[in-house]
Amino acid sequence: MFETERLILKPSTIADAEFIRTLYNSPKWIEFIGDRKISTVKDAENYIQIKLTPQMQSLGFGNYTIIRKSDGEKIGSCGLYDRQGVEGIDIGFALLPNFEKKGYAFESVNYLKEIGFNNFKLKQISGITSKKNKASQDLLMKIGLTFEKNIILPNETEEILLYTLIKVK
């Protein structure tokens, strides 16, 4: 678990299943990240067990639920992901619509970037985003990543944007 000034970043667990179901079905998640076919809490529990928990156990980092300190509200997720087709570790983020444009995404992701380099000794952090997602592109650049190239992930058809940041020694 990590803390910023306003937020707690807690490894996502089965206890977050209802929240994950809600977040993963929000309009921007569906539009920019894709439909993960999580329609029930049970679907979310299975997704957490199959997709999120194994990476956290094997690498020590993965998906974090973002919790607002002021009221304990779960507002989004961010993470460091070992994603097929992406060089380095992919940094990702998403917020529920009510919590966008309040600086929470920057606060959580910028902190997670520092944790990735300093605690987990990552050499490179990458970020991928839809060509249509200008807000995500802007945030990746704001935390120091630069556009590298267009890529297509394995088993996908849509070309997306790849941003990277290599740690300078």
PDB file of C-alpha atoms in Angstrom:
ATOM      1  CA  MET A   1       0.000   0.000   0.000  1.00  0.00           C
ATOM      2  CA  PHE A   2       1.200   3.510  -0.844  1.00  0.00           C
ATOM      3  CA  GLU A   3      -0.026   6.941   0.183  1.00  0.00           C
ATOM      4  CA  THR A   4       0.068  10.342  -1.477  1.00  0.00           C
ATOM      5  CA  GLU A   5      -1.198  13.593  -0.011  1.00  0.00           C
ATOM      6  CA  ARG A   6      -4.845  12.843  -0.809  1.00  0.00           C
ATOM      7  CA  LEU A   7      -4.894   9.193  -1.861  1.00  0.00           C
ATOM      8  CA  ILE A   8      -4.219   5.618  -0.814  1.00  0.00           C
ATOM      9  CA  LEU A   9      -3.071   3.149  -3.496  1.00  0.00           C
ATOM     10  CA  LYS A  10      -4.032  -0.307  -2.252  1.00  0.00           C
ATOM     11  CA  PRO A  11      -3.384  -3.543  -4.138  1.00  0.00           C
ATOM     12  CA  SER A  12      -6.702  -4.587  -5.680  1.00  0.00           C
ATOM     13  CA  THR A  13      -8.255  -7.707  -4.144  1.00  0.00           C
ATOM     14  CA  ILE A  14     -11.519  -9.663  -4.239  1.00  0.00           C
ATOM     15  CA  ALA A  15     -12.887  -7.077  -1.781  1.00  0.00           C
ATOM     16  CA  ASP A  16     -12.776  -4.576  -4.674  1.00  0.00           C
ATOM     17  CA  ALA A  17     -14.884  -6.723  -7.028  1.00  0.00           C
ATOM     18  CA  GLU A  18     -18.007  -4.524  -6.982  1.00  0.00           C
ATOM     19  CA  PHE A  19     -15.895  -1.418  -7.542  1.00  0.00           C
ATOM     20  CA  ILE A  20     -13.931  -3.088 -10.378  1.00  0.00           C
ATOM     21  CA  ARG A  21     -17.226  -4.101 -12.025  1.00  0.00           C
ATOM     22  CA  THR A  22     -18.428  -0.497 -11.871  1.00  0.00           C
ATOM     23  CA  LEU A  23     -15.156   1.054 -13.089  1.00  0.00           C
ATOM     24  CA  TYR A  24     -14.615  -1.422 -15.922  1.00  0.00           C
ATOM     25  CA  ASN A  25     -18.137  -0.721 -17.208  1.00  0.00           C
ATOM     26  CA  SER A  26     -17.835   3.082 -17.102  1.00  0.00           C
ATOM     27  CA  PRO A  27     -18.270   4.748 -20.521  1.00  0.00           C
ATOM     28  CA  LYS A  28     -14.656   5.922 -20.923  1.00  0.00           C
ATOM     29  CA  TRP A  29     -13.258   2.538 -19.831  1.00  0.00           C
ATOM     30  CA  ILE A  30     -15.346   0.811 -22.501  1.00  0.00           C
ATOM     31  CA  GLU A  31     -14.448   3.430 -25.135  1.00  0.00           C
ATOM     32  CA  PHE A  32     -10.729   3.808 -24.501  1.00  0.00           C
ATOM     33  CA  ILE A  33      -9.622   0.559 -22.826  1.00  0.00           C
ATOM     34  CA  GLY A  34     -12.199  -1.946 -23.992  1.00  0.00           C
ATOM     35  CA  ASP A  35     -14.995  -4.150 -22.775  1.00  0.00           C
ATOM     36  CA  ARG A  36     -13.616  -6.757 -20.372  1.00  0.00           C
ATOM     37  CA  LYS A  37     -17.011  -8.537 -20.268  1.00  0.00           C
ATOM     38  CA  ILE A  38     -17.370  -8.017 -16.516  1.00  0.00           C
ATOM     39  CA  SER A  39     -21.114  -7.792 -15.991  1.00  0.00           C
ATOM     40  CA  THR A  40     -21.414  -9.322 -12.526  1.00  0.00           C
ATOM     41  CA  VAL A  41     -19.510  -9.163  -9.256  1.00  0.00           C
ATOM     42  CA  LYS A  42     -18.591 -12.828  -9.821  1.00  0.00           C
ATOM     43  CA  ASP A  43     -17.086 -11.874 -13.206  1.00  0.00           C
ATOM     44  CA  ALA A  44     -15.053  -9.190 -11.431  1.00  0.00           C
ATOM     45  CA  GLU A  45     -13.892 -11.645  -8.764  1.00  0.00           C
ATOM     46  CA  ASN A  46     -12.746 -14.058 -11.469  1.00  0.00           C
ATOM     47  CA  TYR A  47     -10.962 -11.258 -13.353  1.00  0.00           C
ATOM     48  CA  ILE A  48      -9.141 -10.185 -10.190  1.00  0.00           C
ATOM     49  CA  GLN A  49      -8.098 -13.785  -9.417  1.00  0.00           C
ATOM     50  CA  ILE A  50      -6.984 -14.607 -12.964  1.00  0.00           C
ATOM     51  CA  LYS A  51      -5.590 -11.287 -14.251  1.00  0.00           C
ATOM     52  CA  LEU A  52      -4.636  -9.049 -11.329  1.00  0.00           C
ATOM     53  CA  THR A  53      -3.592 -11.211  -8.373  1.00  0.00           C
ATOM     54  CA  PRO A  54      -1.016 -13.421 -10.182  1.00  0.00           C
ATOM     55  CA  GLN A  55       1.088 -10.459 -11.346  1.00  0.00           C
ATOM     56  CA  MET A  56       0.990  -8.847  -7.897  1.00  0.00           C
ATOM     57  CA  GLN A  57       2.173 -12.146  -6.401  1.00  0.00           C
ATOM     58  CA  SER A  58       4.916 -12.789  -8.962  1.00  0.00           C
ATOM     59  CA  LEU A  59       6.328  -9.272  -9.463  1.00  0.00           C
ATOM     60  CA  GLY A  60       5.302  -7.459  -6.283  1.00  0.00           C
ATOM     61  CA  PHE A  61       3.379  -4.807  -8.195  1.00  0.00           C
ATOM     62  CA  GLY A  62       0.295  -4.645 -10.353  1.00  0.00           C
ATOM     63  CA  ASN A  63      -3.160  -3.091 -10.076  1.00  0.00           C
ATOM     64  CA  TYR A  64      -3.989  -0.671  -7.260  1.00  0.00           C
ATOM     65  CA  THR A  65      -7.377   0.619  -6.203  1.00  0.00           C
ATOM     66  CA  ILE A  66      -7.240   4.380  -5.660  1.00  0.00           C
ATOM     67  CA  ILE A  67      -8.981   5.431  -2.441  1.00  0.00           C
ATOM     68  CA  ARG A  68      -9.607   9.035  -1.468  1.00  0.00           C
ATOM     69  CA  LYS A  69      -8.316   9.630   2.074  1.00  0.00           C
ATOM     70  CA  SER A  70     -10.901  12.281   2.961  1.00  0.00           C
ATOM     71  CA  ASP A  71     -13.859   9.871   2.832  1.00  0.00           C
ATOM     72  CA  GLY A  72     -12.542   6.386   1.980  1.00  0.00           C
ATOM     73  CA  GLU A  73     -14.241   6.475  -1.433  1.00  0.00           C
ATOM     74  CA  LYS A  74     -12.845   4.173  -4.131  1.00  0.00           C
ATOM     75  CA  ILE A  75     -12.355   6.508  -7.085  1.00  0.00           C
ATOM     76  CA  GLY A  76     -10.275   4.639  -9.660  1.00  0.00           C
ATOM     77  CA  SER A  77      -7.400   2.331 -10.323  1.00  0.00           C
ATOM     78  CA  CYS A  78      -3.829   2.621 -11.486  1.00  0.00           C
ATOM     79  CA  GLY A  79      -1.079   0.144 -11.907  1.00  0.00           C
ATOM     80  CA  LEU A  80       2.160  -1.125 -13.305  1.00  0.00           C
ATOM     81  CA  TYR A  81       1.518  -3.967 -15.724  1.00  0.00           C
ATOM     82  CA  ASP A  82       3.735  -6.516 -17.416  1.00  0.00           C
ATOM     83  CA  ARG A  83       1.777  -6.350 -20.665  1.00  0.00           C
ATOM     84  CA  GLN A  84       2.433  -8.513 -23.713  1.00  0.00           C
ATOM     85  CA  GLY A  85       3.497  -6.366 -26.663  1.00  0.00           C
ATOM     86  CA  VAL A  86       4.756  -3.432 -24.576  1.00  0.00           C
ATOM     87  CA  GLU A  87       8.452  -2.882 -23.882  1.00  0.00           C
ATOM     88  CA  GLY A  88       9.089  -2.077 -20.248  1.00  0.00           C
ATOM     89  CA  ILE A  89       6.327  -1.992 -17.678  1.00  0.00           C
ATOM     90  CA  ASP A  90       3.068  -0.329 -18.711  1.00  0.00           C
ATOM     91  CA  ILE A  91       1.639   2.327 -16.394  1.00  0.00           C
ATOM     92  CA  GLY A  92      -2.131   2.552 -16.575  1.00  0.00           C
ATOM     93  CA  PHE A  93      -4.916   4.483 -14.903  1.00  0.00           C
ATOM     94  CA  ALA A  94      -8.653   5.080 -14.922  1.00  0.00           C
ATOM     95  CA  LEU A  95     -11.048   7.045 -12.735  1.00  0.00           C
ATOM     96  CA  LEU A  96     -14.784   6.946 -12.273  1.00  0.00           C
ATOM     97  CA  PRO A  97     -16.325   9.906 -14.144  1.00  0.00           C
ATOM     98  CA  ASN A  98     -17.207  11.885 -10.971  1.00  0.00           C
ATOM     99  CA  PHE A  99     -13.543  12.048  -9.965  1.00  0.00           C
ATOM    100  CA  GLU A 100     -11.959  13.185 -13.229  1.00  0.00           C
ATOM    101  CA  LYS A 101     -10.352  16.612 -13.629  1.00  0.00           C
ATOM    102  CA  LYS A 102      -9.478  16.948  -9.937  1.00  0.00           C
ATOM    103  CA  GLY A 103      -5.789  16.006 -10.174  1.00  0.00           C
ATOM    104  CA  TYR A 104      -6.276  12.512  -8.760  1.00  0.00           C
ATOM    105  CA  ALA A 105      -5.003  10.710 -11.865  1.00  0.00           C
ATOM    106  CA  PHE A 106      -1.826  12.808 -11.971  1.00  0.00           C
ATOM    107  CA  GLU A 107      -1.265  12.467  -8.217  1.00  0.00           C
ATOM    108  CA  SER A 108      -1.615   8.676  -8.245  1.00  0.00           C
ATOM    109  CA  VAL A 109       0.195   7.923 -11.496  1.00  0.00           C
ATOM    110  CA  ASN A 110       3.106  10.302 -10.946  1.00  0.00           C
ATOM    111  CA  TYR A 111       3.648   8.756  -7.508  1.00  0.00           C
ATOM    112  CA  LEU A 112       3.358   5.243  -8.928  1.00  0.00           C
ATOM    113  CA  LYS A 113       5.964   6.127 -11.567  1.00  0.00           C
ATOM    114  CA  GLU A 114       8.394   7.137  -8.807  1.00  0.00           C
ATOM    115  CA  ILE A 115       7.616   3.952  -6.850  1.00  0.00           C
ATOM    116  CA  GLY A 116       8.263   1.931 -10.009  1.00  0.00           C
ATOM    117  CA  PHE A 117      11.707   3.423 -10.508  1.00  0.00           C
ATOM    118  CA  ASN A 118      12.766   3.733  -6.864  1.00  0.00           C
ATOM    119  CA  ASN A 119      11.147   0.776  -5.062  1.00  0.00           C
ATOM    120  CA  PHE A 120      10.768  -1.746  -7.874  1.00  0.00           C
ATOM    121  CA  LYS A 121      13.985  -0.709  -9.694  1.00  0.00           C
ATOM    122  CA  LEU A 122      12.302  -0.525 -13.098  1.00  0.00           C
ATOM    123  CA  LYS A 123      14.511   0.764 -15.911  1.00  0.00           C
ATOM    124  CA  GLN A 124      11.693   1.796 -18.259  1.00  0.00           C
ATOM    125  CA  ILE A 125       8.055   2.721 -17.831  1.00  0.00           C
ATOM    126  CA  SER A 126       5.779   2.777 -20.836  1.00  0.00           C
ATOM    127  CA  GLY A 127       2.239   3.967 -21.335  1.00  0.00           C
ATOM    128  CA  ILE A 128      -0.238   3.018 -24.014  1.00  0.00           C
ATOM    129  CA  THR A 129      -3.373   4.865 -24.987  1.00  0.00           C
ATOM    130  CA  SER A 130      -5.984   5.171 -27.670  1.00  0.00           C
ATOM    131  CA  LYS A 131      -5.354   7.757 -30.379  1.00  0.00           C
ATOM    132  CA  LYS A 132      -8.728   9.265 -29.361  1.00  0.00           C
ATOM    133  CA  ASN A 133      -7.836   9.656 -25.670  1.00  0.00           C
ATOM    134  CA  LYS A 134      -6.240  13.115 -25.568  1.00  0.00           C
ATOM    135  CA  ALA A 135      -6.557  13.364 -21.749  1.00  0.00           C
ATOM    136  CA  SER A 136      -4.558  10.160 -21.306  1.00  0.00           C
ATOM    137  CA  GLN A 137      -1.926  11.298 -23.801  1.00  0.00           C
ATOM    138  CA  ASP A 138      -1.575  14.603 -21.946  1.00  0.00           C
ATOM    139  CA  LEU A 139      -1.228  12.868 -18.570  1.00  0.00           C
ATOM    140  CA  LEU A 140       1.448  10.481 -19.831  1.00  0.00           C
ATOM    141  CA  MET A 141       3.454  13.469 -21.088  1.00  0.00           C
ATOM    142  CA  LYS A 142       2.838  15.389 -17.851  1.00  0.00           C
ATOM    143  CA  ILE A 143       4.485  12.591 -15.828  1.00  0.00           C
ATOM    144  CA  GLY A 144       7.497  12.639 -18.154  1.00  0.00           C
ATOM    145  CA  LEU A 145       6.808  10.017 -20.809  1.00  0.00           C
ATOM    146  CA  THR A 146       7.388  10.896 -24.462  1.00  0.00           C
ATOM    147  CA  PHE A 147       5.634   9.584 -27.552  1.00  0.00           C
ATOM    148  CA  GLU A 148       7.675   6.826 -29.165  1.00  0.00           C
ATOM    149  CA  LYS A 149       5.573   5.163 -31.869  1.00  0.00           C
ATOM    150  CA  ASN A 150       2.273   3.654 -32.924  1.00  0.00           C
ATOM    151  CA  ILE A 151       1.848  -0.040 -32.047  1.00  0.00           C
ATOM    152  CA  ILE A 152      -0.727  -2.809 -32.286  1.00  0.00           C
ATOM    153  CA  LEU A 153      -0.911  -5.134 -29.275  1.00  0.00           C
ATOM    154  CA  PRO A 154      -1.010  -8.904 -29.829  1.00  0.00           C
ATOM    155  CA  ASN A 155      -4.526 -10.166 -30.664  1.00  0.00           C
ATOM    156  CA  GLU A 156      -5.752  -6.609 -31.275  1.00  0.00           C
ATOM    157  CA  THR A 157      -6.500  -4.684 -34.460  1.00  0.00           C
ATOM    158  CA  GLU A 158      -6.562  -1.049 -33.327  1.00  0.00           C
ATOM    159  CA  GLU A 159      -3.362   0.935 -33.589  1.00  0.00           C
ATOM    160  CA  ILE A 160      -2.545   2.701 -30.319  1.00  0.00           C
ATOM    161  CA  LEU A 161       0.091   5.145 -29.092  1.00  0.00           C
ATOM    162  CA  LEU A 162       3.168   4.078 -27.102  1.00  0.00           C
ATOM    163  CA  TYR A 163       4.888   6.512 -24.728  1.00  0.00           C
ATOM    164  CA  THR A 164       8.071   5.712 -22.791  1.00  0.00           C
ATOM    165  CA  LEU A 165      10.361   6.984 -20.069  1.00  0.00           C
ATOM    166  CA  ILE A 166      13.756   5.417 -19.427  1.00  0.00           C
ATOM    167  CA  LYS A 167      15.292   6.015 -16.024  1.00  0.00           C
ATOM    168  CA  VAL A 168      18.436   8.079 -16.224  1.00  0.00           C
ATOM    169  CA  LYS A 169      21.071   6.832 -13.782  1.00  0.00           C
TER     170      LYS A 169
END
